[in-house]
mmCIF file of N, CA and C in Angstrom:
data_model
loop_
_atom_site.group_PDB
_atom_site.id
_atom_site.type_symbol
_atom_site.label_atom_id
_atom_site.label_comp_id
_atom_site.label_asym_id
_atom_site.label_seq_id
_atom_site.Cartn_x
_atom_site.Cartn_y
_atom_site.Cartn_z
ATOM 1 N N UNK A 777 -14.952 22.693 -83.071
ATOM 2 C CA UNK A 777 -15.347 21.414 -83.608
ATOM 3 C C UNK A 777 -14.323 20.306 -83.239
ATOM 4 N N UNK A 778 -13.011 20.639 -83.360
ATOM 5 C CA UNK A 778 -12.019 19.641 -83.043
ATOM 6 C C UNK A 778 -11.996 19.286 -81.541
ATOM 7 N N UNK A 779 -12.349 20.266 -80.684
ATOM 8 C CA UNK A 779 -12.378 19.960 -79.267
ATOM 9 C C UNK A 779 -13.517 18.993 -78.948
ATOM 10 N N UNK A 780 -14.650 19.091 -79.687
ATOM 11 C CA UNK A 780 -15.764 18.181 -79.488
ATOM 12 C C UNK A 780 -15.360 16.774 -79.940
ATOM 13 N N UNK A 781 -14.695 16.672 -81.108
ATOM 14 C CA UNK A 781 -14.245 15.369 -81.594
ATOM 15 C C UNK A 781 -13.245 14.740 -80.615
ATOM 16 N N UNK A 782 -12.354 15.546 -80.068
ATOM 17 C CA UNK A 782 -11.379 15.031 -79.103
ATOM 18 C C UNK A 782 -12.094 14.533 -77.858
ATOM 19 N N UNK A 783 -13.112 15.226 -77.409
ATOM 20 C CA UNK A 783 -13.876 14.800 -76.239
ATOM 21 C C UNK A 783 -14.591 13.504 -76.487
ATOM 22 N N UNK A 784 -15.192 13.404 -77.685
ATOM 23 C CA UNK A 784 -15.908 12.153 -78.017
ATOM 24 C C UNK A 784 -14.895 10.987 -78.119
ATOM 25 N N UNK A 785 -13.734 11.211 -78.756
ATOM 26 C CA UNK A 785 -12.712 10.162 -78.830
ATOM 27 C C UNK A 785 -12.215 9.768 -77.494
ATOM 28 N N UNK A 786 -11.970 10.713 -76.595
ATOM 29 C CA UNK A 786 -11.527 10.408 -75.247
ATOM 30 C C UNK A 786 -12.566 9.604 -74.493
ATOM 31 N N UNK A 787 -13.858 9.976 -74.684
ATOM 32 C CA UNK A 787 -14.926 9.244 -74.009
ATOM 33 C C UNK A 787 -14.985 7.824 -74.510
ATOM 34 N N UNK A 788 -14.842 7.647 -75.829
ATOM 35 C CA UNK A 788 -14.879 6.273 -76.415
ATOM 36 C C UNK A 788 -13.710 5.445 -75.925
ATOM 37 N N UNK A 789 -12.540 6.021 -75.874
ATOM 38 C CA UNK A 789 -11.375 5.296 -75.358
ATOM 39 C C UNK A 789 -11.581 4.902 -73.893
ATOM 40 N N UNK A 790 -12.122 5.863 -73.117
ATOM 41 C CA UNK A 790 -12.398 5.585 -71.714
ATOM 42 C C UNK A 790 -13.382 4.446 -71.560
ATOM 43 N N UNK A 791 -14.430 4.429 -72.393
ATOM 44 C CA UNK A 791 -15.407 3.343 -72.311
ATOM 45 C C UNK A 791 -14.792 1.986 -72.656
ATOM 46 N N UNK A 792 -13.924 1.975 -73.672
ATOM 47 C CA UNK A 792 -13.246 0.731 -74.047
ATOM 48 C C UNK A 792 -12.365 0.240 -72.927
ATOM 49 N N UNK A 793 -11.676 1.146 -72.262
ATOM 50 C CA UNK A 793 -10.841 0.727 -71.155
ATOM 51 C C UNK A 793 -11.664 0.147 -70.011
ATOM 52 N N UNK A 794 -12.767 0.803 -69.698
ATOM 53 C CA UNK A 794 -13.668 0.312 -68.634
ATOM 54 C C UNK A 794 -14.233 -1.034 -68.999
ATOM 55 N N UNK A 795 -14.674 -1.208 -70.219
ATOM 56 C CA UNK A 795 -15.213 -2.511 -70.642
ATOM 57 C C UNK A 795 -14.135 -3.578 -70.578
ATOM 58 N N UNK A 796 -12.906 -3.224 -70.915
ATOM 59 C CA UNK A 796 -11.809 -4.185 -70.841
ATOM 60 C C UNK A 796 -11.542 -4.635 -69.436
ATOM 61 N N UNK A 797 -11.800 -3.783 -68.474
ATOM 62 C CA UNK A 797 -11.579 -4.142 -67.044
ATOM 63 C C UNK A 797 -12.758 -4.903 -66.476
ATOM 64 N N UNK A 798 -13.943 -4.646 -67.007
ATOM 65 C CA UNK A 798 -15.125 -5.294 -66.473
ATOM 66 C C UNK A 798 -15.342 -6.664 -67.099
ATOM 67 N N UNK A 799 -15.084 -6.823 -68.376
ATOM 68 C CA UNK A 799 -15.316 -8.094 -69.051
ATOM 69 C C UNK A 799 -14.047 -8.958 -68.861
ATOM 70 N N UNK A 800 -14.141 -10.075 -68.132
ATOM 71 C CA UNK A 800 -12.936 -10.882 -67.923
ATOM 72 C C UNK A 800 -12.470 -11.503 -69.245
ATOM 73 N N UNK A 801 -11.188 -11.554 -69.395
ATOM 74 C CA UNK A 801 -10.622 -12.178 -70.611
ATOM 75 C C UNK A 801 -10.586 -13.700 -70.389
ATOM 76 N N UNK A 802 -10.772 -14.427 -71.456
ATOM 77 C CA UNK A 802 -10.729 -15.898 -71.413
ATOM 78 C C UNK A 802 -9.283 -16.317 -71.171
ATOM 79 N N UNK A 803 -9.095 -17.187 -70.218
ATOM 80 C CA UNK A 803 -7.758 -17.659 -69.908
ATOM 81 C C UNK A 803 -7.639 -19.152 -70.180
ATOM 82 N N UNK A 804 -6.538 -19.511 -70.788
ATOM 83 C CA UNK A 804 -6.301 -20.898 -71.084
ATOM 84 C C UNK A 804 -6.062 -21.668 -69.739
ATOM 85 N N UNK A 805 -6.393 -22.928 -69.725
ATOM 86 C CA UNK A 805 -6.176 -23.730 -68.552
ATOM 87 C C UNK A 805 -5.224 -24.864 -68.898
ATOM 88 N N UNK A 806 -4.720 -25.499 -67.841
ATOM 89 C CA UNK A 806 -3.815 -26.632 -67.984
ATOM 90 C C UNK A 806 -4.353 -27.821 -67.209
ATOM 91 N N UNK A 807 -4.430 -28.970 -67.898
ATOM 92 C CA UNK A 807 -4.888 -30.214 -67.300
ATOM 93 C C UNK A 807 -3.657 -31.110 -67.103
ATOM 94 N N UNK A 808 -3.619 -31.821 -65.993
ATOM 95 C CA UNK A 808 -2.478 -32.687 -65.701
ATOM 96 C C UNK A 808 -2.812 -34.149 -66.022
ATOM 97 N N UNK A 809 -1.858 -34.807 -66.665
ATOM 98 C CA UNK A 809 -1.947 -36.240 -66.945
ATOM 99 C C UNK A 809 -0.748 -36.901 -66.270
ATOM 100 N N UNK A 810 -0.991 -37.900 -65.417
ATOM 101 C CA UNK A 810 0.121 -38.617 -64.757
ATOM 102 C C UNK A 810 0.574 -39.752 -65.684
ATOM 103 N N UNK A 811 1.870 -39.966 -65.733
ATOM 104 C CA UNK A 811 2.459 -41.064 -66.473
ATOM 105 C C UNK A 811 2.736 -42.187 -65.476
ATOM 106 N N UNK A 812 1.823 -43.159 -65.471
ATOM 107 C CA UNK A 812 1.828 -44.201 -64.446
ATOM 108 C C UNK A 812 0.841 -43.814 -63.355
ATOM 109 N N UNK A 813 -0.060 -44.720 -63.033
ATOM 110 C CA UNK A 813 -1.109 -44.420 -62.059
ATOM 111 C C UNK A 813 -0.539 -44.436 -60.630
ATOM 112 N N UNK A 814 -1.275 -43.834 -59.699
ATOM 113 C CA UNK A 814 -0.845 -43.818 -58.297
ATOM 114 C C UNK A 814 -0.695 -45.224 -57.731
ATOM 115 N N UNK A 815 -1.503 -46.171 -58.216
ATOM 116 C CA UNK A 815 -1.398 -47.554 -57.678
ATOM 117 C C UNK A 815 -0.428 -48.412 -58.473
ATOM 118 N N UNK A 816 0.381 -47.795 -59.334
ATOM 119 C CA UNK A 816 1.455 -48.498 -60.011
ATOM 120 C C UNK A 816 1.129 -49.170 -61.335
ATOM 121 N N UNK A 817 -0.014 -48.827 -61.914
ATOM 122 C CA UNK A 817 -0.388 -49.452 -63.206
ATOM 123 C C UNK A 817 0.315 -48.695 -64.350
ATOM 124 N N UNK A 818 0.608 -49.409 -65.420
ATOM 125 C CA UNK A 818 1.186 -48.818 -66.627
ATOM 126 C C UNK A 818 0.075 -48.205 -67.437
ATOM 127 N N UNK A 819 -0.333 -46.984 -67.066
ATOM 128 C CA UNK A 819 -1.419 -46.286 -67.732
ATOM 129 C C UNK A 819 -1.245 -44.793 -67.490
ATOM 130 N N UNK A 820 -1.877 -44.020 -68.375
ATOM 131 C CA UNK A 820 -1.949 -42.559 -68.153
ATOM 132 C C UNK A 820 -3.168 -42.336 -67.253
ATOM 133 N N UNK A 821 -3.056 -41.348 -66.398
ATOM 134 C CA UNK A 821 -4.162 -41.069 -65.473
ATOM 135 C C UNK A 821 -4.444 -39.560 -65.444
ATOM 136 N N UNK A 822 -5.568 -39.127 -65.979
ATOM 137 C CA UNK A 822 -6.571 -39.883 -66.683
ATOM 138 C C UNK A 822 -6.094 -40.286 -68.079
ATOM 139 N N UNK A 823 -6.693 -41.283 -68.655
ATOM 140 C CA UNK A 823 -6.255 -41.717 -70.007
ATOM 141 C C UNK A 823 -6.875 -40.861 -71.104
ATOM 142 N N UNK A 824 -7.998 -40.183 -70.805
ATOM 143 C CA UNK A 824 -8.629 -39.296 -71.780
ATOM 144 C C UNK A 824 -8.898 -37.940 -71.105
ATOM 145 N N UNK A 825 -8.495 -36.868 -71.744
ATOM 146 C CA UNK A 825 -8.802 -35.532 -71.246
ATOM 147 C C UNK A 825 -9.529 -34.742 -72.342
ATOM 148 N N UNK A 826 -10.424 -33.906 -71.963
ATOM 149 C CA UNK A 826 -11.104 -33.008 -72.886
ATOM 150 C C UNK A 826 -10.799 -31.572 -72.498
ATOM 151 N N UNK A 827 -10.287 -30.823 -73.476
ATOM 152 C CA UNK A 827 -9.871 -29.457 -73.223
ATOM 153 C C UNK A 827 -10.432 -28.557 -74.344
ATOM 154 N N UNK A 828 -10.214 -27.278 -74.199
ATOM 155 C CA UNK A 828 -10.631 -26.295 -75.213
ATOM 156 C C UNK A 828 -9.385 -25.920 -76.027
ATOM 157 N N UNK A 829 -9.581 -25.444 -77.204
ATOM 158 C CA UNK A 829 -8.494 -24.971 -78.047
ATOM 159 C C UNK A 829 -7.743 -23.862 -77.289
ATOM 160 N N UNK A 830 -6.420 -23.965 -77.280
ATOM 161 C CA UNK A 830 -5.569 -23.015 -76.540
ATOM 162 C C UNK A 830 -5.182 -23.494 -75.188
ATOM 163 N N UNK A 831 -5.827 -24.548 -74.668
ATOM 164 C CA UNK A 831 -5.470 -25.126 -73.371
ATOM 165 C C UNK A 831 -4.235 -26.014 -73.513
ATOM 166 N N UNK A 832 -3.700 -26.377 -72.364
ATOM 167 C CA UNK A 832 -2.462 -27.177 -72.342
ATOM 168 C C UNK A 832 -2.697 -28.458 -71.520
ATOM 169 N N UNK A 833 -1.821 -29.431 -71.808
ATOM 170 C CA UNK A 833 -1.755 -30.642 -71.000
ATOM 171 C C UNK A 833 -0.352 -30.752 -70.445
ATOM 172 N N UNK A 834 -0.310 -30.925 -69.131
ATOM 173 C CA UNK A 834 0.994 -31.090 -68.452
ATOM 174 C C UNK A 834 1.141 -32.583 -68.150
ATOM 175 N N UNK A 835 2.154 -33.196 -68.700
ATOM 176 C CA UNK A 835 2.439 -34.621 -68.498
ATOM 177 C C UNK A 835 3.437 -34.699 -67.351
ATOM 178 N N UNK A 836 3.096 -35.468 -66.312
ATOM 179 C CA UNK A 836 3.963 -35.537 -65.115
ATOM 180 C C UNK A 836 4.330 -37.008 -64.870
ATOM 181 N N UNK A 837 5.623 -37.294 -64.839
ATOM 182 C CA UNK A 837 6.099 -38.657 -64.563
ATOM 183 C C UNK A 837 5.718 -39.029 -63.129
ATOM 184 N N UNK A 838 5.066 -40.175 -62.999
ATOM 185 C CA UNK A 838 4.546 -40.590 -61.678
ATOM 186 C C UNK A 838 5.218 -41.851 -61.190
ATOM 187 N N UNK A 839 4.894 -42.993 -61.810
ATOM 188 C CA UNK A 839 5.411 -44.278 -61.338
ATOM 189 C C UNK A 839 5.851 -45.188 -62.455
ATOM 190 N N UNK A 840 6.720 -46.124 -62.143
ATOM 191 C CA UNK A 840 7.205 -47.142 -63.050
ATOM 192 C C UNK A 840 7.850 -46.580 -64.303
ATOM 193 N N UNK A 841 8.765 -45.652 -64.141
ATOM 194 C CA UNK A 841 9.478 -45.019 -65.263
ATOM 195 C C UNK A 841 10.278 -46.063 -66.010
ATOM 196 N N UNK A 842 10.680 -45.789 -67.215
ATOM 197 C CA UNK A 842 10.612 -44.522 -67.946
ATOM 198 C C UNK A 842 9.324 -44.394 -68.736
ATOM 199 N N UNK A 843 8.918 -43.125 -69.002
ATOM 200 C CA UNK A 843 7.726 -42.868 -69.803
ATOM 201 C C UNK A 843 7.959 -41.707 -70.729
ATOM 202 N N UNK A 844 7.170 -41.626 -71.781
ATOM 203 C CA UNK A 844 7.095 -40.486 -72.687
ATOM 204 C C UNK A 844 5.684 -40.422 -73.213
ATOM 205 N N UNK A 845 5.461 -39.485 -74.121
ATOM 206 C CA UNK A 845 4.134 -39.391 -74.765
ATOM 207 C C UNK A 845 4.391 -39.040 -76.232
ATOM 208 N N UNK A 846 4.001 -39.956 -77.119
ATOM 209 C CA UNK A 846 4.221 -39.807 -78.559
ATOM 210 C C UNK A 846 2.864 -39.746 -79.261
ATOM 211 N N UNK A 847 2.690 -38.713 -80.075
ATOM 212 C CA UNK A 847 1.475 -38.488 -80.853
ATOM 213 C C UNK A 847 1.827 -38.807 -82.282
ATOM 214 N N UNK A 848 1.365 -39.940 -82.841
ATOM 215 C CA UNK A 848 1.614 -40.270 -84.262
ATOM 216 C C UNK A 848 1.136 -39.148 -85.164
ATOM 217 N N UNK A 849 2.014 -38.712 -86.067
ATOM 218 C CA UNK A 849 1.651 -37.679 -87.021
ATOM 219 C C UNK A 849 1.678 -36.277 -86.450
ATOM 220 N N UNK A 850 2.076 -36.127 -85.198
ATOM 221 C CA UNK A 850 2.144 -34.811 -84.547
ATOM 222 C C UNK A 850 3.444 -34.674 -83.763
ATOM 223 N N UNK A 851 4.556 -34.568 -84.483
ATOM 224 C CA UNK A 851 5.844 -34.414 -83.790
ATOM 225 C C UNK A 851 5.873 -33.218 -82.876
ATOM 226 N N UNK A 852 5.129 -32.170 -83.262
ATOM 227 C CA UNK A 852 5.159 -30.927 -82.474
ATOM 228 C C UNK A 852 4.520 -31.140 -81.084
ATOM 229 N N UNK A 853 3.703 -32.154 -80.941
ATOM 230 C CA UNK A 853 3.079 -32.457 -79.659
ATOM 231 C C UNK A 853 3.798 -33.566 -78.905
ATOM 232 N N UNK A 854 4.591 -34.360 -79.595
ATOM 233 C CA UNK A 854 5.287 -35.507 -78.984
ATOM 234 C C UNK A 854 6.420 -35.084 -78.115
ATOM 235 N N UNK A 855 6.646 -35.919 -77.111
ATOM 236 C CA UNK A 855 7.810 -35.788 -76.217
ATOM 237 C C UNK A 855 8.500 -37.135 -76.210
ATOM 238 N N UNK A 856 9.399 -37.350 -77.169
ATOM 239 C CA UNK A 856 10.021 -38.651 -77.348
ATOM 240 C C UNK A 856 11.062 -38.990 -76.300
ATOM 241 N N UNK A 857 11.592 -37.958 -75.651
ATOM 242 C CA UNK A 857 12.600 -38.194 -74.574
ATOM 243 C C UNK A 857 11.931 -38.908 -73.426
ATOM 244 N N UNK A 858 12.665 -39.866 -72.854
ATOM 245 C CA UNK A 858 12.078 -40.622 -71.721
ATOM 246 C C UNK A 858 12.265 -39.866 -70.418
ATOM 247 N N UNK A 859 11.212 -39.872 -69.610
ATOM 248 C CA UNK A 859 11.234 -39.246 -68.273
ATOM 249 C C UNK A 859 11.552 -40.389 -67.269
ATOM 250 N N UNK A 860 12.571 -40.213 -66.495
ATOM 251 C CA UNK A 860 12.966 -41.211 -65.515
ATOM 252 C C UNK A 860 12.638 -40.753 -64.082
ATOM 253 N N UNK A 861 12.837 -39.477 -63.771
ATOM 254 C CA UNK A 861 12.705 -38.974 -62.422
ATOM 255 C C UNK A 861 11.237 -38.742 -62.054
ATOM 256 N N UNK A 862 10.825 -39.101 -60.849
ATOM 257 C CA UNK A 862 9.471 -38.755 -60.431
ATOM 258 C C UNK A 862 9.295 -37.271 -60.412
ATOM 259 N N UNK A 863 8.136 -36.810 -60.922
ATOM 260 C CA UNK A 863 7.865 -35.393 -60.979
ATOM 261 C C UNK A 863 8.342 -34.690 -62.213
ATOM 262 N N UNK A 864 9.196 -35.361 -63.013
ATOM 263 C CA UNK A 864 9.666 -34.764 -64.258
ATOM 264 C C UNK A 864 8.450 -34.498 -65.131
ATOM 265 N N UNK A 865 8.394 -33.329 -65.787
ATOM 266 C CA UNK A 865 7.229 -33.000 -66.557
ATOM 267 C C UNK A 865 7.516 -32.156 -67.786
ATOM 268 N N UNK A 866 6.501 -32.046 -68.632
ATOM 269 C CA UNK A 866 6.528 -31.161 -69.791
ATOM 270 C C UNK A 866 5.089 -30.801 -70.094
ATOM 271 N N UNK A 867 4.914 -29.660 -70.797
ATOM 272 C CA UNK A 867 3.588 -29.180 -71.097
ATOM 273 C C UNK A 867 3.478 -28.931 -72.608
ATOM 274 N N UNK A 868 2.343 -29.333 -73.147
ATOM 275 C CA UNK A 868 2.051 -29.108 -74.569
ATOM 276 C C UNK A 868 0.741 -28.394 -74.682
ATOM 277 N N UNK A 869 0.709 -27.366 -75.562
ATOM 278 C CA UNK A 869 -0.485 -26.597 -75.837
ATOM 279 C C UNK A 869 -1.117 -27.064 -77.134
ATOM 280 N N UNK A 870 -2.458 -27.189 -77.079
ATOM 281 C CA UNK A 870 -3.238 -27.692 -78.235
ATOM 282 C C UNK A 870 -4.060 -26.544 -78.809
ATOM 283 N N UNK A 871 -3.728 -26.136 -80.036
ATOM 284 C CA UNK A 871 -4.378 -24.979 -80.681
ATOM 285 C C UNK A 871 -5.513 -25.325 -81.599
ATOM 286 N N UNK A 872 -5.531 -26.546 -82.087
ATOM 287 C CA UNK A 872 -6.505 -26.938 -83.110
ATOM 288 C C UNK A 872 -7.454 -28.014 -82.587
ATOM 289 N N UNK A 873 -8.741 -27.824 -82.821
ATOM 290 C CA UNK A 873 -9.725 -28.790 -82.362
ATOM 291 C C UNK A 873 -9.483 -30.145 -83.065
ATOM 292 N N UNK A 874 -9.768 -31.195 -82.354
ATOM 293 C CA UNK A 874 -9.609 -32.551 -82.885
ATOM 294 C C UNK A 874 -9.348 -33.526 -81.782
ATOM 295 N N UNK A 875 -9.115 -34.795 -82.142
ATOM 296 C CA UNK A 875 -8.814 -35.865 -81.212
ATOM 297 C C UNK A 875 -7.391 -36.314 -81.493
ATOM 298 N N UNK A 876 -6.594 -36.289 -80.449
ATOM 299 C CA UNK A 876 -5.165 -36.613 -80.556
ATOM 300 C C UNK A 876 -4.841 -37.824 -79.664
ATOM 301 N N UNK A 877 -4.534 -38.970 -80.308
ATOM 302 C CA UNK A 877 -4.196 -40.162 -79.541
ATOM 303 C C UNK A 877 -2.689 -40.243 -79.337
ATOM 304 N N UNK A 878 -2.291 -40.690 -78.151
ATOM 305 C CA UNK A 878 -0.872 -40.756 -77.840
ATOM 306 C C UNK A 878 -0.583 -42.073 -77.077
ATOM 307 N N UNK A 879 0.705 -42.396 -76.945
ATOM 308 C CA UNK A 879 1.086 -43.579 -76.282
ATOM 309 C C UNK A 879 2.482 -43.401 -75.637
ATOM 310 N N UNK A 880 2.809 -44.290 -74.717
ATOM 311 C CA UNK A 880 4.141 -44.355 -74.118
ATOM 312 C C UNK A 880 4.904 -45.382 -74.917
ATOM 313 N N UNK A 881 6.040 -44.975 -75.525
ATOM 314 C CA UNK A 881 6.796 -45.892 -76.369
ATOM 315 C C UNK A 881 7.201 -47.189 -75.638
ATOM 316 N N UNK A 882 7.797 -47.109 -74.447
ATOM 317 C CA UNK A 882 8.208 -48.352 -73.780
ATOM 318 C C UNK A 882 7.056 -49.257 -73.337
ATOM 319 N N UNK A 883 5.859 -48.670 -73.157
ATOM 320 C CA UNK A 883 4.754 -49.429 -72.597
ATOM 321 C C UNK A 883 3.511 -49.480 -73.448
ATOM 322 N N UNK A 884 3.697 -49.179 -74.717
ATOM 323 C CA UNK A 884 2.526 -49.230 -75.636
ATOM 324 C C UNK A 884 1.933 -50.628 -75.690
ATOM 325 N N UNK A 885 2.797 -51.616 -75.753
ATOM 326 C CA UNK A 885 2.333 -53.037 -75.811
ATOM 327 C C UNK A 885 1.559 -53.449 -74.566
ATOM 328 N N UNK A 886 1.828 -52.731 -73.444
ATOM 329 C CA UNK A 886 1.100 -53.035 -72.179
ATOM 330 C C UNK A 886 -0.239 -52.247 -72.135
ATOM 331 N N UNK A 887 -0.508 -51.486 -73.192
ATOM 332 C CA UNK A 887 -1.796 -50.732 -73.250
ATOM 333 C C UNK A 887 -1.693 -49.345 -72.681
ATOM 334 N N UNK A 888 -0.487 -48.763 -72.576
ATOM 335 C CA UNK A 888 -0.387 -47.411 -72.049
ATOM 336 C C UNK A 888 -0.595 -46.434 -73.179
ATOM 337 N N UNK A 889 -1.873 -46.107 -73.357
ATOM 338 C CA UNK A 889 -2.311 -45.209 -74.414
ATOM 339 C C UNK A 889 -3.246 -44.153 -73.842
ATOM 340 N N UNK A 890 -3.367 -43.034 -74.547
ATOM 341 C CA UNK A 890 -4.262 -41.998 -74.057
ATOM 342 C C UNK A 890 -4.830 -41.158 -75.206
ATOM 343 N N UNK A 891 -5.650 -40.189 -74.816
ATOM 344 C CA UNK A 891 -6.298 -39.376 -75.841
ATOM 345 C C UNK A 891 -6.548 -37.959 -75.282
ATOM 346 N N UNK A 892 -6.289 -36.959 -76.140
ATOM 347 C CA UNK A 892 -6.643 -35.573 -75.826
ATOM 348 C C UNK A 892 -7.708 -35.182 -76.822
ATOM 349 N N UNK A 893 -8.875 -34.768 -76.326
ATOM 350 C CA UNK A 893 -9.943 -34.280 -77.164
ATOM 351 C C UNK A 893 -9.970 -32.742 -76.998
ATOM 352 N N UNK A 894 -9.793 -32.052 -78.131
ATOM 353 C CA UNK A 894 -9.746 -30.615 -78.106
ATOM 354 C C UNK A 894 -11.029 -30.045 -78.781
ATOM 355 N N UNK A 895 -11.784 -29.277 -78.020
ATOM 356 C CA UNK A 895 -13.031 -28.641 -78.543
ATOM 357 C C UNK A 895 -12.698 -27.273 -79.121
#
């Protein structure tokens, strides 16, 4: 009787392993937001991104530095340090659905604002 149970258990484990290999796991993705547009405007590009819970946004310093990204009420998402060098970047992961508005501290008055929508 125990050999039959062992065989059934081994078959079940084997099936689970096969299913794990056949069914692709969901992978988080990363979306890039440029700080300063390619044509030199004081804006995030794109200014609005829509992602899924668990995805990340990579902020990349582009033009007319210095820039940062501050999320009011979400210090854990904010990057208050100023990026000066072209290509300087940081990545933030968004775990909770919602709409997160952010801005560049030095250029907020110039309208450098953005939004991350997390589904």
